[in-house]
């Protein structure tokens, strides 16, 4: 397997609005990130993916960009951004920009022009369609609820928006659009960024017939088959690669929800000429039979289904393409609340166990801000506390249509809302968690008194220090990056165990995902090997052992 720096990296994701506020206006900013670079260096991560920081009306917290060449004013200035790049590079940390080019904001100059008239030079930058029988051109629903089409009175046509109506989709069929995007990408590469995380990049090519989608649940048809991994997506990415990516030594990761192994090879195969790695979601998708409305369910995840999916991606992508490793991000609930146990008795142990399981696998690991502290879901129980457009729109749509009971939907939000991951970073145990001196834009989790960076930095047994050790191990041992993966005890209901193999070296990872103790037989070949890391205090690793709840360890020989 080819060696690459981006395979050996550990990425830390920053959600800037909630990371660190340096000027007391209640939202995070670039200066705030600069202040925390030493913290990130201490953790050991060497790549930052920062969610969008460009000019935006913030309908979707920056995933609605109104100017691709200006920094969002509340986050700072271009000078601040350049300073961030400089300071990060000084510390050996690279910076990825979040590239959001499936859509722009409806306040982007291109869209303001496009809307003006049917013959405006920018008209064809977006996807406009005539009404069909006085209605929407097809039945597609948007990813945040409602129809994916918005009627515009001015020209009496509909425009497509797969996300909110303030996020019109760009028309990638138009060569001018593609050239604008490539020019803008070069602008940032020339400024010195180190790569791109590409937002919903698998959705840029639409089936030009725009057929109705299947109505699976709720009120609208599914656009998936016609605009995810669409007909020209690989052609467009190959063109982007030729025009931009191949000219720089940068890292590229494509957000590719719903991707299959075969498709992943096209996006991120060793010689695909497209991207470096995929970011796929199969392991965080719901398999619950009760999940009638996508992710809106209160059912706990199914461990065996989760394990099977994780194993599938390890085994089937091996040697063919490169994957991202993650359990949480800004769109997902907190990983310890979802896959571990955030009850105080088990929070620390289970957070460390999850990290062990993930960080010893093949792929590039991503740590989402606060995950290294074991931050938990927010569990807001009042609708007013939610700020996320997806949570609010779905609540309204499903309860208004009588498809969900309001009480049940509130419970779903508590477990599944994206805001669970968007509460401010817990830097210390003070009232505002050291995040801001002002009024935070979203409520701070009151458990910052117990869960915060300051106390964990002082405690060598903390989750922070455990992550630090896992990260250091990956940098030290090639086997963790490149070793061949092989699962053990596939059918076990509690244990997730696997080996890695590189030449003569061997690694064994064993994790108990349950709240009960669990038996495991240490393979004879690992007897007498070295324990690299463990979240409890086991000393002997031999024969049949009984793991405590959420226990994890890694052996090496
Ligand atoms: C995926 C991003 O991760 C999410 O936060 C955003 O809402 C959508 N793409 C739309 O840009």
Coordinates of C-alpha atoms and ligand atoms in Angstrom, one line a residue:
X1 CA 0.0 0.0 0.0
X2 CA 1.2 3.5 -0.9
X3 CA 2.3 5.6 2.1
X4 CA 0.8 9.1 2.3
X5 CA 0.8 11.8 4.9
X6 CA -3.0 12.0 5.0
X7 CA -3.2 8.3 5.7
X8 CA -1.0 8.9 8.7
X9 CA -2.8 12.0 10.0
X10 CA -5.3 12.4 12.8
X11 CA -7.9 15.0 12.1
X12 CA -9.7 17.2 14.6
X13 CA -13.0 18.8 13.6
X14 CA -13.8 22.3 14.8
X15 CA -17.3 23.7 14.6
X16 CA -16.3 27.3 14.8
X17 CA -19.5 28.7 16.2
X18 CA -19.1 26.6 19.3
X19 CA -15.4 26.3 19.8
X20 CA -14.0 29.4 21.5
X21 CA -15.2 33.0 21.6
X22 CA -12.4 35.5 21.9
X23 CA -14.5 38.7 21.8
X24 CA -17.5 38.1 24.1
X25 CA -20.2 38.2 21.4
X26 CA -21.4 34.7 22.3
X27 CA -20.2 32.9 19.2
X28 CA -16.8 31.3 18.5
X29 CA -14.3 33.0 16.2
X30 CA -11.0 32.7 14.4
X31 CA -9.0 34.4 17.2
X32 CA -10.6 31.9 19.6
X33 CA -9.3 29.0 17.5
X34 CA -5.8 30.6 17.4
X35 CA -5.9 30.8 21.3
X36 CA -6.4 27.0 21.4
X37 CA -3.8 25.8 18.9
X38 CA -1.5 24.9 21.7
X39 CA -4.2 22.7 23.3
X40 CA -4.6 21.0 19.9
X41 CA -0.9 20.5 19.6
X42 CA -0.8 19.0 23.0
X43 CA -3.5 16.6 22.0
X44 CA -1.4 15.6 19.1
X45 CA -3.7 16.0 16.1
X46 CA -2.0 17.3 13.0
X47 CA -4.9 18.3 10.7
X48 CA -7.9 20.5 11.4
X49 CA -11.1 20.4 9.5
X50 CA -12.9 23.6 10.3
X51 CA -16.6 23.8 9.4
X52 CA -17.4 26.7 7.1
X53 CA -16.1 30.2 8.1
X54 CA -17.0 32.1 4.9
X55 CA -19.6 34.9 4.6
X56 CA -23.0 33.5 5.2
X57 CA -26.5 34.5 6.5
X58 CA -26.1 31.4 8.8
X59 CA -29.4 29.8 7.9
X60 CA -27.5 26.5 8.3
X61 CA -24.6 27.7 10.5
X62 CA -22.4 28.6 7.5
X63 CA -23.2 25.7 5.2
X64 CA -25.0 28.4 3.2
X65 CA -22.2 30.6 1.7
X66 CA -22.9 34.0 0.3
X67 CA -19.3 34.9 -0.7
X68 CA -16.7 32.2 -1.3
X69 CA -13.8 34.7 -0.9
X70 CA -14.7 36.5 2.3
X71 CA -14.5 35.4 5.9
X72 CA -17.8 35.6 7.8
X73 CA -17.6 38.9 9.6
X74 CA -18.6 37.5 13.1
X75 CA -15.7 35.0 12.8
X76 CA -13.1 37.7 12.0
X77 CA -11.2 38.9 9.0
X78 CA -9.1 37.5 6.2
X79 CA -6.0 38.7 8.1
X80 CA -7.2 36.6 11.1
X81 CA -7.6 33.6 8.8
X82 CA -4.1 34.1 7.4
X83 CA -2.8 34.3 10.9
X84 CA -4.6 31.1 11.8
X85 CA -2.9 29.3 8.9
X86 CA 0.5 30.7 9.9
X87 CA 0.1 29.8 13.5
X88 CA -1.2 26.3 12.8
X89 CA 1.6 25.6 10.3
X90 CA 4.1 26.9 12.9
X91 CA 2.9 24.1 15.1
X92 CA 3.0 21.4 12.4
X93 CA -0.8 21.5 12.1
X94 CA -2.5 21.5 8.7
X95 CA -5.9 23.2 7.9
X96 CA -8.7 21.8 5.8
X97 CA -11.4 24.1 4.4
X98 CA -15.0 23.0 4.3
X99 CA -15.9 23.2 0.6
X100 CA -19.6 23.7 0.2
X101 CA -20.3 23.7 -3.5
X102 CA -23.4 21.6 -4.0
X103 CA -25.3 24.8 -3.1
X104 CA -24.8 28.4 -2.2
X105 CA -26.8 30.7 0.0
X106 CA -29.8 32.4 -1.7
X107 CA -28.0 35.6 -0.8
X108 CA -25.0 34.8 -2.9
X109 CA -24.5 37.3 -5.8
X110 CA -24.9 34.5 -8.3
X111 CA -28.3 33.6 -7.0
X112 CA -29.4 37.2 -6.6
X113 CA -28.6 37.7 -10.3
X114 CA -30.1 34.3 -11.3
X115 CA -33.4 35.2 -9.8
X116 CA -33.8 38.4 -11.7
X117 CA -34.9 37.1 -15.0
X118 CA -35.0 34.1 -17.3
X119 CA -32.3 35.5 -19.5
X120 CA -29.9 36.7 -16.8
X121 CA -26.4 35.5 -17.5
X122 CA -26.4 33.7 -14.1
X123 CA -29.8 32.1 -14.6
X124 CA -28.3 28.7 -15.5
X125 CA -26.0 28.7 -12.5
X126 CA -28.9 27.2 -10.6
X127 CA -31.6 24.6 -11.4
X128 CA -34.8 26.3 -12.4
X129 CA -37.9 24.3 -13.6
X130 CA -41.4 25.3 -14.8
X131 CA -44.4 24.2 -12.7
X132 CA -46.0 20.9 -13.7
X133 CA -49.8 21.1 -13.6
X134 CA -49.4 24.2 -11.4
X135 CA -47.3 22.3 -8.9
X136 CA -43.6 21.4 -8.1
X137 CA -41.7 19.9 -11.0
X138 CA -41.4 16.6 -9.0
X139 CA -42.1 15.2 -5.5
X140 CA -38.7 15.4 -4.0
X141 CA -38.5 16.3 -0.3
X142 CA -35.6 18.4 1.0
X143 CA -33.1 16.9 3.5
X144 CA -34.4 19.3 6.2
X145 CA -38.1 18.5 5.6
X146 CA -40.6 20.2 3.2
X147 CA -40.4 20.2 -0.6
X148 CA -37.0 20.4 -2.3
X149 CA -38.5 23.1 -4.7
X150 CA -39.3 26.7 -4.0
X151 CA -41.5 28.8 -6.1
X152 CA -40.2 32.2 -7.2
X153 CA -42.9 34.8 -8.0
X154 CA -40.7 37.0 -10.0
X155 CA -40.1 34.5 -12.9
X156 CA -42.9 32.0 -11.9
X157 CA -40.5 29.1 -11.9
X158 CA -39.3 26.7 -9.2
X159 CA -35.6 26.4 -8.1
X160 CA -34.2 23.2 -6.5
X161 CA -32.8 23.1 -3.0
X162 CA -31.9 19.7 -1.6
X163 CA -31.3 21.4 1.8
X164 CA -33.1 24.6 3.1
X165 CA -34.8 27.0 0.7
X166 CA -32.0 29.4 1.5
X167 CA -29.5 26.8 0.0
X168 CA -30.3 26.7 -3.8
X169 CA -28.4 23.9 -5.6
X170 CA -25.8 24.9 -8.1
X171 CA -26.1 23.6 -11.6
X172 CA -23.0 21.5 -12.2
X173 CA -24.1 20.8 -15.7
X174 CA -23.1 24.4 -16.5
X175 CA -19.4 24.5 -17.3
X176 CA -19.1 28.1 -16.1
X177 CA -20.2 27.0 -12.6
X178 CA -17.5 24.4 -12.5
X179 CA -14.9 26.9 -13.6
X180 CA -16.0 29.4 -10.9
X181 CA -15.7 26.6 -8.3
X182 CA -12.2 25.6 -9.5
X183 CA -11.0 29.2 -9.6
X184 CA -12.2 29.7 -6.0
X185 CA -10.5 26.5 -4.9
X186 CA -7.2 27.6 -6.4
X187 CA -7.6 31.0 -4.6
X188 CA -7.7 29.1 -1.2
X189 CA -4.9 26.6 -2.1
X190 CA -2.7 29.5 -3.1
X191 CA -3.4 31.1 0.2
X192 CA -1.9 28.0 1.8
X193 CA -4.7 25.8 3.0
X194 CA -3.9 22.1 3.1
X195 CA -7.0 20.5 1.7
X196 CA -10.7 20.3 1.5
X197 CA -13.5 18.5 3.3
X198 CA -16.1 18.4 0.6
X199 CA -19.7 18.9 1.8
X200 CA -22.2 16.5 0.2
X201 CA -20.0 16.2 -2.8
X202 CA -21.8 13.1 -3.9
X203 CA -24.9 15.1 -4.7
X204 CA -23.5 17.6 -7.3
X205 CA -24.7 15.6 -10.3
X206 CA -28.5 15.2 -10.8
X207 CA -30.4 12.9 -13.1
X208 CA -31.5 15.5 -15.7
X209 CA -34.8 13.8 -16.1
X210 CA -35.7 14.8 -12.5
X211 CA -38.0 11.8 -12.0
X212 CA -40.3 11.5 -9.0
X213 CA -38.8 9.7 -6.0
X214 CA -40.2 6.9 -4.0
X215 CA -42.4 8.1 -1.0
X216 CA -40.9 5.9 1.7
X217 CA -42.3 7.7 4.7
X218 CA -43.7 11.1 5.4
X219 CA -45.0 13.4 2.7
X220 CA -42.3 13.6 0.0
X221 CA -40.3 11.5 -2.5
X222 CA -36.7 10.4 -2.0
X223 CA -34.3 12.3 -4.2
X224 CA -31.5 9.9 -3.3
X225 CA -31.4 7.6 -6.4
X226 CA -31.5 10.7 -8.7
X227 CA -29.0 13.0 -7.1
X228 CA -26.7 11.0 -4.9
X229 CA -23.8 9.5 -6.8
X230 CA -25.5 10.9 -9.9
X231 CA -24.6 10.2 -13.5
X232 CA -21.7 12.7 -13.9
X233 CA -20.3 12.9 -10.4
X234 CA -17.1 11.0 -11.1
X235 CA -16.6 12.9 -14.4
X236 CA -16.9 16.2 -12.4
X237 CA -14.5 15.1 -9.7
X238 CA -11.9 13.9 -12.2
X239 CA -12.1 17.2 -13.9
X240 CA -11.7 19.0 -10.5
X241 CA -8.7 16.8 -9.8
X242 CA -7.1 17.6 -13.2
X243 CA -7.8 21.3 -12.9
X244 CA -7.1 21.9 -9.2
X245 CA -6.3 19.0 -6.8
X246 CA -3.5 17.4 -8.7
X247 CA -1.6 20.7 -8.7
X248 CA -1.2 20.8 -4.9
X249 CA -0.1 18.5 -2.2
X250 CA -3.4 18.6 -0.3
X251 CA -5.7 16.2 1.4
X252 CA -9.3 15.7 0.1
X253 CA -12.1 14.0 1.9
X254 CA -15.5 13.7 0.3
X255 CA -18.7 13.6 2.4
X256 CA -20.4 10.7 0.6
X257 CA -23.5 9.6 2.4
X258 CA -25.0 6.4 1.1
X259 CA -21.8 5.3 -0.7
X260 CA -21.3 1.7 -1.6
X261 CA -17.9 -0.1 -1.5
X262 CA -17.9 0.0 -5.3
X263 CA -18.6 3.7 -5.5
X264 CA -16.1 4.4 -2.7
X265 CA -13.4 2.9 -4.9
X266 CA -14.3 5.3 -7.6
X267 CA -14.2 8.3 -5.3
X268 CA -11.1 7.3 -3.3
X269 CA -9.4 4.4 -4.9
X270 CA -5.6 4.5 -4.9
X271 CA -5.5 5.6 -8.6
X272 CA -9.1 6.9 -9.0
X273 CA -7.9 10.4 -9.8
X274 CA -10.6 11.9 -7.7
X275 CA -10.3 12.2 -3.9
X276 CA -8.1 10.8 -1.2
X277 CA -10.8 9.4 1.1
X278 CA -14.5 9.0 1.6
X279 CA -16.4 9.9 4.7
X280 CA -19.3 7.4 4.7
X281 CA -22.1 7.0 7.2
X282 CA -23.4 3.5 7.0
X283 CA -22.4 2.7 10.6
X284 CA -24.2 5.8 12.0
X285 CA -27.4 5.1 10.0
X286 CA -30.4 3.7 11.7
X287 CA -31.3 0.1 11.2
X288 CA -34.1 0.2 13.8
X289 CA -37.4 -1.2 12.4
X290 CA -39.1 1.7 14.3
X291 CA -37.2 4.4 12.4
X292 CA -40.1 5.3 10.2
X293 CA -39.0 8.9 9.6
X294 CA -35.3 8.6 8.9
X295 CA -33.3 9.2 12.0
X296 CA -36.2 10.2 14.2
X297 CA -36.4 7.3 16.7
X298 CA -35.7 6.8 20.3
X299 CA -34.4 3.3 19.8
X300 CA -30.8 2.6 20.9
X301 CA -28.4 1.5 18.2
X302 CA -28.0 -2.2 17.4
X303 CA -24.5 -3.2 18.4
X304 CA -24.3 -6.2 16.1
X305 CA -25.5 -4.3 13.1
X306 CA -23.0 -1.6 13.9
X307 CA -20.2 -4.0 14.3
X308 CA -21.0 -5.8 11.1
X309 CA -21.0 -2.5 9.2
X310 CA -17.7 -1.4 10.7
X311 CA -16.1 -4.7 9.8
X312 CA -17.5 -4.6 6.3
X313 CA -15.8 -1.3 5.6
X314 CA -12.6 -2.4 7.1
X315 CA -12.5 -5.7 5.2
X316 CA -13.9 -4.7 1.9
X317 CA -12.1 -1.4 1.4
X318 CA -8.7 -2.8 2.4
X319 CA -6.1 -2.3 -0.3
X320 CA -8.7 -0.7 -2.6
X321 CA -9.6 2.7 -1.2
X322 CA -9.2 4.8 1.9
X323 CA -11.8 5.6 4.6
X324 CA -12.4 8.1 7.4
X325 CA -12.9 6.8 10.9
X326 CA -15.4 8.6 13.0
X327 CA -18.2 8.1 15.5
X328 CA -19.5 11.7 15.8
X329 CA -19.4 15.0 14.0
X330 CA -21.5 18.2 13.9
X331 CA -24.4 16.4 12.4
X332 CA -24.5 13.4 14.8
X333 CA -25.3 13.0 18.4
X334 CA -22.4 12.8 20.9
X335 CA -20.6 9.5 20.4
X336 CA -20.4 8.6 24.1
X337 CA -24.1 9.1 24.5
X338 CA -25.0 7.1 21.5
X339 CA -22.6 4.2 21.4
X340 CA -21.2 4.3 24.9
X341 CA -22.9 5.1 28.1
X342 CA -23.0 8.7 29.5
X343 CA -24.2 7.7 32.9
X344 CA -21.4 9.1 35.2
X345 CA -20.5 5.5 36.4
X346 CA -19.5 4.5 32.8
X347 CA -18.9 7.7 30.8
X348 CA -15.2 7.8 31.1
X349 CA -14.6 4.1 30.6
X350 CA -17.0 3.9 27.7
X351 CA -15.6 7.0 26.0
X352 CA -12.1 5.5 26.2
X353 CA -13.3 2.2 24.9
X354 CA -15.0 3.8 21.9
X355 CA -11.8 5.7 21.1
X356 CA -9.7 2.5 21.4
X357 CA -12.0 0.6 19.0
X358 CA -11.9 3.4 16.4
X359 CA -8.4 4.6 16.6
X360 CA -6.8 1.1 16.2
X361 CA -8.6 0.6 12.9
X362 CA -7.5 1.3 9.3
X363 CA -8.4 4.7 8.0
X364 CA -7.9 8.3 9.0
X365 CA -9.4 9.0 12.4
X366 CA -11.4 12.2 13.1
X367 CA -11.9 13.6 16.6
X368 CA -14.9 15.9 16.9
X369 CA -14.4 18.8 19.2
X370 CA -15.2 17.8 22.8
X371 CA -15.1 14.1 22.0
X372 CA -11.6 14.0 23.5
X373 CA -13.3 15.1 26.8
X374 CA -16.2 12.7 26.6
X375 CA -18.7 15.5 26.1
X376 CA -22.3 14.2 26.1
X377 CA -25.6 15.0 24.4
X378 CA -27.3 18.3 25.4
X379 CA -30.6 16.6 26.0
X380 CA -32.5 19.9 25.7
X381 CA -36.1 19.3 26.6
X382 CA -37.6 22.6 25.4
X383 CA -38.1 23.3 21.8
X384 CA -36.9 26.9 22.2
X385 CA -33.5 25.6 23.1
X386 CA -33.0 24.1 19.7
X387 CA -31.3 26.3 17.1
X388 CA -30.8 23.7 14.3
X389 CA -32.9 24.2 11.2
X390 CA -33.2 20.5 10.6
X391 CA -34.5 19.8 14.2
X392 CA -37.0 22.7 14.1
X393 CA -38.3 22.0 10.6
X394 CA -38.8 18.3 11.1
X395 CA -40.5 18.9 14.5
X396 CA -42.9 21.2 12.8
X397 CA -43.5 19.1 9.7
X398 CA -44.0 15.8 11.4
X399 CA -46.1 17.0 14.4
X400 CA -48.3 19.4 12.2
X401 CA -49.1 16.5 9.9
X402 CA -50.0 14.3 12.8
X403 CA -47.3 11.8 11.9
X404 CA -45.5 12.1 15.2
X405 CA -46.7 12.8 18.7
X406 CA -45.1 16.1 20.0
X407 CA -43.9 14.3 23.2
X408 CA -42.3 11.5 21.2
X409 CA -40.7 13.9 18.7
X410 CA -39.2 15.9 21.6
X411 CA -37.6 12.6 22.9
X412 CA -36.3 12.0 19.4
X413 CA -34.7 15.4 19.3
X414 CA -33.1 14.8 22.7
X415 CA -31.3 11.8 21.3
X416 CA -30.8 12.7 17.7
X417 CA -30.8 16.4 17.1
X418 CA -27.6 17.8 15.6
X419 CA -27.6 20.4 18.4
X420 CA -26.4 17.7 20.8
X421 CA -23.0 18.1 19.2
X422 CA -23.2 21.8 18.8
X423 CA -23.2 23.1 22.4
X424 CA -20.1 25.1 23.3
X425 CA -16.8 23.4 24.0
X426 CA -16.4 22.9 27.7
X427 CA -13.0 24.5 28.5
X428 CA -13.5 24.9 32.2
X429 CA -16.1 24.4 35.0
X430 CA -17.2 28.0 35.2
X431 CA -20.8 29.1 34.4
X432 CA -20.0 29.8 30.7
X433 CA -17.6 26.9 30.5
X434 CA -14.7 29.2 29.5
X435 CA -16.3 29.4 26.1
X436 CA -17.4 33.1 26.2
X437 CA -17.8 36.1 28.4
X438 CA -21.0 37.0 26.8
X439 CA -24.3 35.3 26.1
X440 CA -23.7 32.0 24.3
X441 CA -25.6 31.6 21.0
X442 CA -26.8 28.2 22.2
X443 CA -27.1 26.8 25.8
X444 CA -24.1 25.4 27.5
X445 CA -24.4 21.9 28.9
X446 CA -24.5 22.4 32.7
X447 CA -22.3 19.2 33.0
X448 CA -19.4 21.5 32.2
X449 CA -18.8 21.5 35.9
X450 CA -17.7 17.9 35.8
X451 CA -16.7 17.6 32.1
X452 CA -14.2 20.1 31.0
X453 CA -10.7 20.5 29.4
X454 CA -9.1 22.3 32.4
X455 CA -9.7 19.4 34.8
X456 CA -8.8 16.8 32.3
X457 CA -5.5 18.4 31.4
X458 CA -4.5 18.2 35.1
X459 CA -5.5 14.5 35.4
X460 CA -3.2 12.0 33.7
X461 CA -6.0 9.4 33.7
X462 CA -8.5 11.6 31.9
X463 CA -10.1 10.9 28.5
X464 CA -8.0 13.7 27.1
X465 CA -4.8 12.0 28.0
X466 CA -6.1 8.7 26.8
X467 CA -6.8 10.3 23.3
X468 CA -3.4 11.8 23.5
X469 CA -1.9 8.4 24.0
X470 CA -3.9 6.8 21.2
X471 CA -2.8 9.5 18.8
X472 CA 0.8 9.2 19.8
X473 CA 0.6 5.4 19.3
X474 CA -0.7 5.9 15.7
X475 CA 2.2 8.2 14.9
X476 CA 4.7 5.7 16.4
X477 CA 3.5 2.4 14.9
X478 CA 3.0 1.9 11.2
X479 CA 0.9 -1.2 11.9
X480 CA -1.9 1.0 13.2
X481 CA -2.0 2.9 9.9
X482 CA -1.2 0.3 7.4
X483 CA -1.7 -3.1 9.1
X484 CA -4.2 -5.6 7.6
X485 CA -7.4 -5.8 9.5
X486 CA -9.0 -9.1 10.6
X487 CA -12.1 -9.4 12.8
X488 CA -12.4 -11.9 15.7
X489 CA -15.6 -13.3 17.2
X490 CA -17.9 -11.7 14.6
X491 CA -21.1 -13.0 16.2
X492 CA -20.3 -12.0 19.8
X493 CA -23.1 -9.8 21.3
X494 CA -20.8 -7.7 23.5
X495 CA -17.2 -7.8 22.3
X496 CA -15.7 -6.1 19.3
X497 CA -12.2 -7.5 18.7
X498 CA -9.9 -7.5 15.8
X499 CA -6.2 -8.0 14.8
X500 CA -3.9 -6.0 12.6
X501 CA -0.9 -7.5 10.8
X502 CA 2.1 -5.9 9.2
X503 CA 5.0 -8.1 8.2
X504 CA 6.1 -9.7 11.5
X505 CA 4.2 -7.3 13.8
X506 CA 0.8 -8.1 15.3
X507 CA -1.8 -6.0 17.1
X508 CA -4.9 -7.1 19.0
X509 CA -7.7 -4.8 20.0
X510 CA -10.5 -6.0 22.4
X511 CA -13.4 -3.9 23.4
X512 CA -16.4 -4.7 25.5
X513 CA -19.3 -2.6 24.2
X514 CA -21.7 -3.6 27.0
X515 CA -22.6 -2.7 30.5
X516 CA -22.2 -6.3 31.6
X517 CA -19.0 -8.2 32.0
X518 CA -18.0 -10.3 29.0
X519 CA -15.8 -13.4 28.4
X520 CA -13.0 -13.4 25.9
X521 CA -10.3 -15.9 25.0
X522 CA -7.0 -14.2 24.3
X523 CA -5.5 -15.9 21.2
X524 CA -2.4 -17.9 22.2
X525 CA -0.2 -16.0 19.8
X526 CA -0.7 -12.9 21.9
X527 CA 0.4 -14.5 25.1
X528 CA 3.3 -12.5 26.6
X529 CA 2.8 -9.6 24.3
X530 CA 2.9 -6.0 25.4
X531 CA -0.2 -4.0 26.4
X532 CA -0.1 -0.7 24.5
X533 CA -3.1 0.9 26.2
X534 CA -6.0 -0.1 28.4
X535 CA -8.8 1.9 30.0
X536 CA -8.9 -0.1 33.2
X537 CA -6.1 -1.8 35.2
X538 CA -5.8 -5.3 33.9
X539 CA -2.3 -6.7 34.2
X540 CA -2.6 -10.3 32.9
X541 CA -3.8 -11.0 29.3
X542 CA -3.8 -14.8 29.0
X543 CA -6.3 -17.5 28.2
X544 CA -10.0 -17.0 29.1
X545 CA -10.5 -13.6 30.7
X546 CA -13.6 -11.7 31.9
X547 CA -13.7 -8.1 30.7
X548 CA -15.4 -5.6 32.9
X549 CA -18.2 -3.3 31.5
X550 CA -16.8 -1.2 28.7
X551 CA -13.2 -2.5 29.2
X552 CA -10.8 -2.2 26.3
X553 CA -7.2 -3.0 25.7
X554 CA -4.7 -3.3 22.9
X555 CA -1.9 -5.9 22.8
X556 CA 1.2 -5.7 20.5
X557 CA 4.0 -8.1 19.5
Ligands
LIG1 C1 -23.6 18.3 5.3 C2 -23.2 19.1 6.5 O1 -22.3 18.3 7.3 C3 -24.4 19.6 7.2 O2 -24.1 20.2 8.4 C4 -25.1 20.6 6.3 O3 -26.3 20.9 6.9 C5 -25.4 19.9 4.9 N1 -24.3 19.2 4.4 C6 -25.8 21.0 3.9 O4 -24.7 21.7 3.6

